[in-house]
Amino acid sequence: MAAGRMPTNFPDVARPLGGPDSRMPTGARATLVVGLIYLFLVGVSSLEAGIKIMGADTQERLFSAVSNPIAGLCVGILGTVLVQSSSASTSVIVGLVASGALGVDQAVPMIMGANIGTTVTNTLVSLGHVRQSAEFRRAFAAATVHDFFNVLAVLILLPVELIFRPISGIAKWVSELLVGSGGTEWKSPVKKWVKEPVGWLKDLWDQLGASGNVKGALMVGTGLIIILLALALVTKNMRALVADRIERSLNAILGKAGGLVALVVGMLVTIAVQSSSITTSILIPLSAAGVLTLRNAYPVTLGANVGTTVTALLAALAASSPDALTVALTHTTFNVAGILLLYVLPFAREVPVSAATLMADLAVRRRVLAVCYVVVLFIVAPLLGVAILR
Amino acid sequence: MVLSFFRGGDRGLDHVVTRSVAMVTDARHSFDLACTALMSGADPASIADDVRETDLRINANEQRLRGELAVHITVHGPNDIGEVIGLILLLKKIERVGDHAKNILDLAESGVSFAAEPDIDELLEERRVVSGFFTEASEILAEHDGAPVSFRERVDSMVSQIQSRIDGYMTSEQPGHQVVPRAVYHRYLKRIVANLNSAVLAATEPVRVADNSD
């Protein structure tokens, strides 16, 4: 046993299989992660190829529902709530834009919706503390501060974007700087690497007799499964790889009010584990226990918002259209703009915190309100939005 | 602080063990100073600030390390639950040792002094042995690689010895101003030794081992 380590009295068989402490060597796990990221890119490319196989009419039928920006926002929320991962939903949106089925204008509200939808995970985690009033108040406030920030950012930035297009404009400018204009195909090096396995998938469905829309739908379905599976495994393995680093980083911000540091820590952890839900959900039990204050947890969630956009940027590497990169960059630009508006300005910074504190106080007095809040914000309101505005 | 993400280093629990060893060192410092105030004739006021600051530092470290243990469990899940339970107990025991050292200082500040008493050599020797237990406990926490049976035996023997003294004071016919301060001091001393023993036990055997081969 290494010096300084205490013996544990629990046998290794008690450890959860594949859990963060399972005994895969670091090098092997890192290699596995690289392979899974490659698989994820294959999934995005397969999705793009599947949509392209479908005819323009089918694409029109499928995506006309999101031509209304509010409906698009609601679809973004619902889709993300369904897969519990904005990384997955934004990657799918990037794939759809790459295929040409979705325009940048349609995709931007969906991306904003994904930002709201991803907060459902930590809000659900906070409900686990419902039996202890004091814990629940802290946990629910820490969870809903993320909700309120994202909803406020959308309330402010979506109308501005619809009228003046500043966010997609900046993203497009950066995208053009990097890969050229939106009308052309760009030669992504990653695209070449994933072309071969996507070709195998096409051949497989050909051999099984699929063609036309059916083949396209099968390619899309395969792509979606690969994306979700690969991302889930990347997240799990990266969490195991960087658990000690996450622990050190969180310890560094315990009890300290350094907003910028907490923000950067949230971003780094999220980039590392490829999931903002993991980062924000870790904060909930710590907030519930009173280890982390609401004001310390808040900037970590904002960093997580920015960090999670890296997955969509990664997905854009496998796409053939510069518009896909534009949409991925829109996600980043939107989150950075949200921070500039609602965190950098001191008076605005207090708005999500006060709203979350108030909401938590109400939820502690009437627990059913907490459940209603989750159901209405993440399911009922977006469903109504899609039903009415499509 | 941000760089803490990039740098390599100890696992979280290693860090807590290292810090708990530093807490034992702080507790020893408090104990030695408080005993100096009681046994050397030094003005307790000249020592009080140091003892109280050290006690505050021990308490602050305990709170911070408890937070870090909460972070560890949140990030790593229940894999290390045995160690975490042990460390939480360990931190509490060390914090209590610090409190009792402060109690000894309070005794000195209330006017008690053993400096000119006929049994001072005996008391000083007792203090020296207990102070040595702190060092041993630190070493066990830092380097432990097996059950420290000899340490526990010697500590148990010391606890019994101190208890005998206390029992003696309870039935003594000597004047109250002589036996009461000694009884109170030895009560604190017994708690210090017992808590040190418990700290080592918490670290080496956090939960009762249920071994199927037993």
XYZ file of C-alpha atoms in Angstrom:
604
model
C 0.000 0.000 0.000
C 1.301 3.439 -0.864
C 2.438 5.673 1.950
C -0.303 7.831 3.308
C -3.120 5.689 2.027
C -5.458 4.030 4.419
C -6.674 0.502 3.901
C -10.193 0.101 2.677
C -12.185 -2.710 4.166
C -14.458 -3.176 1.216
C -13.464 -5.805 -1.313
C -13.024 -4.852 -4.932
C -16.045 -6.935 -5.893
C -18.199 -4.364 -4.117
C -17.104 -1.679 -6.553
C -19.616 -0.884 -9.323
C -18.483 -2.296 -12.653
C -17.159 0.417 -14.920
C -17.476 2.937 -12.113
C -15.008 5.757 -11.784
C -12.654 3.632 -9.741
C -12.745 0.494 -11.862
C -9.318 -0.825 -12.667
C -8.820 -0.148 -16.386
C -5.319 1.268 -16.969
C -5.302 4.975 -17.755
C -3.615 4.514 -21.131
C -6.170 1.913 -22.213
C -9.035 4.103 -21.063
C -7.623 7.131 -22.889
C -7.316 5.051 -26.064
C -10.889 3.864 -25.576
C -12.057 7.484 -25.294
C -10.283 8.411 -28.546
C -11.992 5.446 -30.222
C -15.368 6.474 -28.816
C -14.931 10.054 -30.051
C -14.173 8.617 -33.480
C -17.360 6.517 -33.193
C -19.295 9.638 -32.193
C -18.050 11.408 -35.339
C -19.073 8.387 -37.416
C -22.541 8.713 -35.849
C -22.806 12.398 -36.793
C -21.651 11.636 -40.319
C -24.116 8.738 -40.602
C -26.944 11.029 -39.482
C -25.943 13.588 -42.095
C -25.718 10.905 -44.799
C -29.113 9.442 -43.820
C -30.872 12.784 -44.088
C -29.221 13.404 -47.463
C -30.482 10.030 -48.717
C -34.042 11.095 -47.909
C -35.573 13.234 -50.607
C -36.091 16.964 -50.286
C -39.853 16.388 -49.872
C -39.324 14.117 -46.872
C -36.935 16.598 -45.333
C -39.477 19.355 -45.826
C -42.228 17.281 -44.162
C -40.000 16.369 -41.226
C -38.627 19.786 -40.438
C -41.369 22.218 -41.480
C -42.627 22.025 -37.871
C -39.612 23.964 -36.682
C -39.847 26.823 -39.122
C -41.432 28.857 -36.328
C -38.545 29.890 -34.030
C -40.553 29.389 -30.818
C -41.548 25.914 -31.993
C -37.877 25.293 -32.772
C -36.967 26.434 -29.266
C -39.555 24.027 -27.828
C -38.270 21.151 -29.966
C -34.773 21.916 -28.688
C -36.013 21.732 -25.086
C -37.994 18.527 -25.613
C -35.267 16.773 -27.586
C -32.681 17.558 -24.928
C -34.970 16.549 -22.056
C -35.564 13.259 -23.881
C -31.864 12.379 -24.221
C -30.804 14.278 -21.047
C -27.837 15.718 -22.865
C -27.423 18.989 -24.724
C -24.165 17.634 -26.140
C -26.148 14.886 -27.886
C -29.014 17.092 -29.029
C -26.784 19.891 -30.341
C -24.623 17.331 -32.147
C -27.766 15.995 -33.844
C -28.773 19.565 -34.765
C -25.287 20.104 -36.227
C -25.682 16.885 -38.228
C -29.068 18.029 -39.528
C -27.663 21.417 -40.553
C -24.737 19.693 -42.249
C -27.173 17.617 -44.295
C -29.013 20.738 -45.419
C -32.303 19.606 -43.866
C -32.173 22.430 -41.338
C -31.115 26.002 -42.003
C -28.975 28.001 -39.611
C -31.972 30.241 -38.834
C -34.065 27.236 -37.859
C -31.272 25.628 -35.877
C -30.381 28.622 -33.687
C -33.626 28.580 -31.603
C -33.284 24.797 -31.276
C -29.770 25.254 -29.928
C -31.102 27.781 -27.407
C -33.821 25.296 -26.444
C -31.166 22.624 -25.902
C -29.505 24.986 -23.446
C -32.713 25.141 -21.400
C -33.461 21.424 -21.759
C -30.110 20.337 -20.389
C -30.863 21.895 -16.998
C -33.569 19.299 -16.338
C -30.998 16.746 -15.142
C -29.678 18.699 -12.179
C -33.184 19.901 -11.328
C -34.287 16.259 -11.133
C -31.221 15.472 -9.003
C -32.231 18.262 -6.605
C -35.659 16.623 -6.126
C -33.802 13.747 -4.450
C -33.339 16.023 -1.422
C -37.051 16.754 -1.086
C -37.420 15.101 2.343
C -35.031 17.501 4.106
C -36.298 21.082 3.939
C -32.985 22.863 4.477
C -31.097 20.590 2.096
C -33.856 20.787 -0.493
C -33.924 24.589 -0.355
C -30.180 24.764 -1.083
C -30.244 21.992 -3.690
C -33.265 23.332 -5.556
C -31.842 26.858 -5.597
C -28.523 25.573 -6.964
C -30.369 23.650 -9.680
C -32.843 26.338 -10.670
C -30.245 29.117 -10.827
C -29.044 27.317 -13.965
C -32.632 27.132 -15.266
C -33.294 30.802 -14.615
C -30.041 31.885 -16.193
C -30.734 29.887 -19.354
C -34.383 30.948 -19.598
C -33.466 34.613 -19.051
C -30.683 34.385 -21.618
C -33.163 32.997 -24.162
C -35.824 35.593 -23.264
C -33.322 38.373 -23.919
C -31.199 36.976 -26.713
C -33.734 35.086 -28.855
C -35.768 38.210 -29.817
C -32.538 40.146 -30.392
C -31.234 37.295 -32.552
C -34.477 37.058 -34.531
C -34.408 40.783 -35.330
C -30.695 41.619 -35.688
C -28.975 38.188 -35.936
C -25.953 39.267 -33.878
C -25.200 35.816 -32.434
C -25.408 33.827 -35.654
C -23.697 36.778 -37.384
C -20.650 36.517 -35.123
C -20.675 32.723 -35.439
C -20.876 32.970 -39.226
C -18.017 35.449 -39.307
C -15.815 33.150 -37.224
C -16.893 30.152 -39.288
C -15.987 31.912 -42.541
C -12.632 32.846 -41.094
C -12.013 29.197 -40.291
C -13.468 27.239 -43.214
C -14.896 29.544 -45.863
C -18.397 30.637 -46.874
C -21.676 28.772 -46.210
C -22.555 27.857 -49.784
C -19.558 25.657 -50.366
C -18.469 22.283 -49.083
C -15.355 22.348 -46.950
C -12.824 19.570 -46.848
C -12.767 18.600 -43.218
C -9.892 16.212 -42.549
C -12.070 14.394 -40.031
C -14.733 13.862 -42.677
C -12.228 11.797 -44.689
C -11.472 9.601 -41.668
C -15.122 8.787 -41.005
C -16.142 8.335 -44.648
C -15.157 4.677 -44.751
C -17.268 3.357 -41.824
C -20.260 5.433 -42.970
C -19.847 3.737 -46.368
C -19.912 0.343 -44.602
C -23.166 1.298 -42.912
C -24.684 2.280 -46.258
C -23.558 -1.030 -47.775
C -25.008 -2.924 -44.825
C -28.470 -1.404 -45.277
C -28.171 -1.909 -49.056
C -27.444 -5.590 -48.553
C -30.442 -5.874 -46.228
C -32.625 -4.518 -49.013
C -33.269 -1.005 -47.704
C -33.491 1.851 -50.158
C -34.765 5.432 -50.476
C -36.419 6.931 -47.421
C -36.243 3.640 -45.501
C -32.488 3.470 -45.982
C -32.194 7.135 -45.043
C -34.257 6.592 -41.886
C -32.148 3.553 -40.960
C -28.958 5.557 -41.446
C -30.398 8.354 -39.275
C -31.480 5.838 -36.632
C -28.073 4.158 -36.634
C -26.385 7.542 -36.423
C -28.543 8.594 -33.472
C -27.848 5.363 -31.599
C -24.115 5.664 -32.243
C -24.090 9.320 -31.133
C -25.970 8.633 -27.889
C -24.025 5.476 -27.060
C -20.627 6.962 -27.884
C -21.316 10.154 -25.945
C -22.581 8.230 -22.916
C -19.453 6.059 -22.917
C -17.125 9.008 -23.555
C -18.701 10.796 -20.589
C -18.423 7.751 -18.330
C -14.806 7.026 -19.215
C -13.682 10.634 -19.198
C -15.249 11.018 -15.758
C -13.172 8.080 -14.586
C -10.044 9.525 -16.214
C -10.356 12.986 -14.738
C -12.195 12.288 -11.442
C -9.171 13.281 -9.334
C -8.715 16.472 -11.365
C -12.404 17.317 -10.953
C -12.056 16.747 -7.219
C -8.993 19.000 -6.978
C -10.680 21.729 -9.018
C -13.847 21.661 -6.923
C -11.782 21.722 -3.740
C -10.010 24.790 -5.079
C -13.270 26.734 -5.293
C -14.834 25.490 -2.039
C -15.881 28.404 0.130
C -14.247 30.926 -2.175
C -16.187 33.492 -4.155
C -13.843 33.685 -7.155
C -16.449 33.822 -9.922
C -14.050 33.722 -12.850
C -12.114 30.790 -11.402
C -15.333 28.865 -10.758
C -16.498 29.656 -14.273
C -13.280 28.368 -15.829
C -13.356 25.272 -13.596
C -16.941 24.563 -14.733
C -15.859 24.944 -18.349
C -12.778 22.724 -18.032
C -14.618 19.968 -16.169
C -17.421 19.989 -18.743
C -15.020 19.906 -21.682
C -13.235 17.001 -19.995
C -16.341 14.918 -19.322
C -18.256 16.165 -22.402
C -21.395 16.712 -20.351
C -22.700 19.804 -18.603
C -25.228 17.604 -16.800
C -22.407 15.754 -15.022
C -20.804 19.018 -13.926
C -24.002 20.673 -12.748
C -25.323 17.502 -11.102
C -22.121 17.165 -9.045
C -22.882 20.608 -7.611
C -26.315 19.641 -6.283
C -25.361 17.300 -3.407
C -22.531 19.671 -2.490
C -24.945 22.594 -2.373
C -27.496 20.497 -0.469
C -24.864 19.624 2.140
C -23.958 23.299 2.448
C -20.410 22.662 1.255
C -20.866 24.914 -1.767
C -22.818 28.177 -1.623
C -25.308 29.159 -4.312
C -23.063 32.035 -5.358
C -20.101 29.667 -5.739
C -22.103 27.060 -7.635
C -23.692 29.584 -10.010
C -20.560 30.494 -12.058
C -19.620 26.803 -12.299
C -22.915 26.164 -14.115
C -22.185 29.052 -16.477
C -18.791 27.581 -17.276
C -20.538 24.262 -17.901
C -22.807 26.030 -20.409
C -19.763 27.115 -22.412
C -17.868 23.854 -21.967
C -20.688 21.731 -23.319
C -20.565 23.573 -26.655
C -17.275 21.845 -27.450
C -19.127 18.630 -28.318
C -21.122 20.337 -31.072
C -17.901 21.930 -32.358
C -16.398 18.451 -32.440
C -19.455 17.171 -34.326
C -19.038 19.995 -36.840
C -15.604 18.590 -37.691
C -17.317 15.556 -39.182
C -19.747 17.660 -41.217
C -19.270 18.779 -44.789
C -21.055 22.122 -44.574
C -19.621 25.311 -43.039
C -23.170 26.011 -41.796
C -22.772 23.136 -39.345
C -19.759 24.875 -37.844
C -21.706 28.150 -37.803
C -24.476 26.518 -35.764
C -21.987 24.935 -33.367
C -20.274 28.309 -32.940
C -23.696 29.901 -32.398
C -24.083 27.691 -29.340
C -20.763 28.953 -27.960
C -21.472 32.580 -28.867
C -24.935 32.414 -27.292
C -23.582 31.102 -24.010
C -20.728 33.604 -23.895
C -23.193 36.424 -24.678
C -25.463 35.172 -21.903
C -22.588 35.336 -19.425
C -21.630 38.838 -20.568
C -25.223 39.998 -20.144
C -26.294 38.182 -17.007
C -23.108 37.577 -15.055
C -20.544 40.219 -15.883
C -23.028 43.010 -15.136
C -23.287 42.980 -11.311
C -26.978 43.977 -11.080
C -27.988 41.368 -13.664
C -25.938 38.708 -11.856
C -28.310 38.810 -8.903
C -31.454 38.222 -10.984
C -31.077 34.433 -11.525
C -29.776 34.027 -7.957
C -32.742 35.912 -6.459
C -35.227 34.095 -8.694
C -33.736 30.711 -7.753
C -33.757 31.583 -4.046
C -37.396 32.680 -4.255
C -38.345 29.580 -6.215
C -36.581 27.364 -3.679
C -38.409 29.062 -0.791
C -41.731 28.476 -2.539
C -40.825 24.880 -3.354
C -39.939 24.151 0.272
C -43.318 25.477 1.420
C -45.235 23.599 -1.294
C -43.241 20.601 -2.510
C -45.748 19.915 -5.272
C -44.724 23.250 -6.817
C -41.260 21.849 -7.458
C -42.695 18.926 -9.397
C -45.111 21.232 -11.272
C -42.204 23.531 -12.113
C -40.221 20.679 -13.686
C -43.198 19.236 -15.557
C -44.382 22.601 -16.883
C -40.994 24.085 -17.838
C -39.522 20.985 -19.419
C -42.524 19.070 -20.768
C -45.905 20.828 -20.841
C -44.818 24.280 -22.043
C -42.568 22.982 -24.860
C -45.208 20.430 -25.928
C -47.836 23.172 -26.068
C -45.387 25.384 -27.945
C -44.803 22.739 -30.592
C -48.507 21.843 -30.828
C -49.699 25.420 -31.195
C -46.921 26.980 -33.266
C -45.908 24.207 -35.679
C -6.567 27.521 -8.666
C -7.602 26.822 -12.247
C -4.255 25.129 -12.781
C -5.251 22.580 -10.148
C -7.210 20.905 -12.922
C -4.119 20.397 -15.060
C -1.504 19.486 -12.512
C -1.073 15.920 -11.400
C -0.880 14.988 -7.754
C -2.315 13.022 -4.899
C -5.755 11.554 -4.927
C -8.213 13.574 -2.859
C -8.045 11.204 0.107
C -4.241 11.305 0.173
C -4.532 15.057 0.484
C -6.957 14.705 3.409
C -4.605 12.244 5.163
C -1.674 14.639 4.698
C -3.715 17.524 6.101
C -4.961 15.429 9.034
C -1.331 14.662 9.941
C -0.704 18.414 9.965
C -3.726 18.778 12.260
C -2.221 16.243 14.708
C 0.998 18.280 14.667
C -1.044 21.408 15.444
C -2.866 19.588 18.241
C 0.474 18.515 19.726
C 1.697 22.107 19.548
C -1.414 23.252 21.469
C -1.034 20.470 24.028
C 2.657 21.184 24.643
C 2.040 24.923 25.011
C -0.942 24.462 27.336
C 1.076 22.077 29.529
C 3.939 24.580 29.564
C 1.524 27.177 30.915
C 0.404 24.729 33.600
C 3.764 23.234 34.560
C 6.560 25.741 33.882
C 5.284 28.777 35.717
C 5.136 30.775 32.466
C 2.458 33.449 32.194
C -0.539 31.744 30.512
C -1.460 35.030 28.830
C 1.790 34.900 26.816
C 0.779 31.500 25.408
C -2.994 31.861 25.164
C -3.096 33.565 21.763
C -0.944 30.879 20.156
C -3.041 28.044 21.615
C -6.329 29.656 20.580
C -5.090 30.477 17.067
C -3.880 26.912 16.681
C -7.238 25.610 17.887
C -9.051 27.839 15.383
C -6.748 26.549 12.657
C -7.539 22.951 13.640
C -11.278 23.693 13.601
C -11.064 25.471 10.231
C -9.075 22.572 8.761
C -11.638 20.112 10.071
C -14.478 22.026 8.391
C -12.581 22.383 5.148
C -11.543 18.738 5.011
C -15.110 17.620 5.748
C -16.143 19.655 2.707
C -13.424 18.011 0.649
C -14.633 14.584 1.753
C -18.132 15.546 0.591
C -16.623 16.536 -2.776
C -14.755 13.218 -2.926
C -17.904 11.164 -2.359
C -19.842 13.267 -4.859
C -17.211 12.890 -7.575
C -16.076 9.305 -6.953
C -19.278 7.738 -5.708
C -19.359 5.233 -2.852
C -16.170 3.354 -3.797
C -14.171 4.874 -0.942
C -16.974 5.017 1.623
C -14.986 3.035 4.229
C -12.046 5.404 4.045
C -14.276 8.463 4.062
C -16.131 7.314 7.189
C -12.766 6.717 8.860
C -11.460 10.127 7.865
C -14.574 11.933 9.113
C -14.149 10.224 12.500
C -10.435 10.916 12.459
C -10.958 14.639 11.858
C -13.514 14.830 14.668
C -11.178 13.095 17.107
C -8.271 15.397 16.266
C -10.540 18.405 16.667
C -11.510 17.140 20.136
C -7.850 16.704 21.084
C -7.358 20.366 20.165
C -10.344 21.332 22.332
C -8.946 19.489 25.358
C -5.567 21.165 24.905
C -7.439 24.446 25.069
C -9.201 23.219 28.221
C -5.781 22.657 29.840
C -4.874 26.240 28.965
C -8.155 27.410 30.538
C -7.096 25.566 33.692
C -3.785 27.468 33.724
C -5.566 30.758 33.023
C -7.861 30.153 36.008
C -4.767 30.304 38.218
C -3.742 26.654 38.499
C 0.012 25.987 38.333
C 1.848 22.751 39.056
C 5.294 24.332 38.583
C 6.205 24.416 42.258
C 4.370 21.242 43.285
C 6.286 18.236 44.679
C 4.946 15.864 41.967
C 6.019 18.110 39.056
C 8.602 15.633 37.729
C 5.989 12.926 37.564
C 3.584 15.248 35.774
C 6.279 16.350 33.312
C 7.165 12.744 32.529
C 3.508 11.967 31.942
C 3.255 14.966 29.607
C 6.373 13.832 27.726
C 4.897 10.364 27.115
C 1.572 11.763 25.922
C 3.359 14.263 23.672
C 5.215 11.290 22.179
C 1.871 9.640 21.398
C 1.064 12.580 19.120
C 4.237 11.959 17.121
C 3.511 8.259 16.894
C -0.083 8.903 15.832
C 1.158 11.239 13.078
C 3.578 8.586 11.843
C 0.909 5.899 11.890
C -1.474 8.102 9.923
C 1.182 9.018 7.376
C 2.938 5.686 6.972
C 0.554 3.090 8.316
C 0.941 -0.362 6.822
C -0.696 -2.628 9.376
C -2.456 -2.627 12.713
C -0.437 -0.573 15.274
C -0.959 -3.067 18.119
C 1.930 -1.855 20.272
C 0.743 1.736 20.070
C -2.766 0.787 21.102
C -1.490 -1.343 23.992
C 0.656 1.469 25.342
C -2.148 3.985 24.923
C -4.633 1.681 26.676
C -2.147 1.232 29.494
C -1.720 5.007 29.784
C -5.495 5.537 29.856
C -5.789 2.995 32.706
C -2.936 4.669 34.553
C -4.554 8.099 34.255
C -7.929 6.692 35.323
C -6.284 5.195 38.442
C -4.914 8.632 39.287
C -8.355 10.196 38.833
C -9.907 7.496 41.041
C -7.223 8.241 43.611
C -8.015 11.953 43.586
C -11.723 11.216 44.044
C -11.101 9.446 47.339
C -8.099 11.523 48.454
C -8.137 13.229 51.797
C -5.795 15.949 50.568
C -7.216 19.494 50.381
C -9.524 20.258 47.459
C -7.261 22.955 45.965
C -4.649 20.232 45.445
C -6.697 17.292 44.147
C -9.420 19.063 42.138
C -7.040 20.733 39.605
C -5.156 17.431 39.232
C -8.389 15.475 38.746
C -9.604 17.975 36.136
C -6.214 18.011 34.352
C -6.029 14.226 34.265
C -9.574 14.028 33.001
C -8.537 16.205 30.030
C -5.331 14.201 29.605
C -7.296 10.945 29.533
C -9.640 12.317 26.880
C -6.653 13.473 24.812
C -4.994 10.051 24.921
C -8.273 8.232 24.274
C -9.089 10.500 21.313
C -5.623 9.976 19.831
C -6.196 6.235 20.103
C -9.633 6.596 18.502
C -8.147 8.713 15.710
C -5.630 5.996 14.878
C -8.352 3.351 15.120
C -10.662 5.370 12.847
C -7.893 5.614 10.285
C -6.816 1.992 10.399
C -10.163 0.305 10.931
C -12.941 2.726 9.917
C -15.674 0.097 9.981
C -15.738 -3.257 11.715
C -14.197 -5.725 9.299
C -16.552 -8.488 8.295
C -14.336 -11.173 6.785
C -16.023 -14.301 5.422
C -12.883 -16.332 6.164
C -13.141 -15.598 9.902
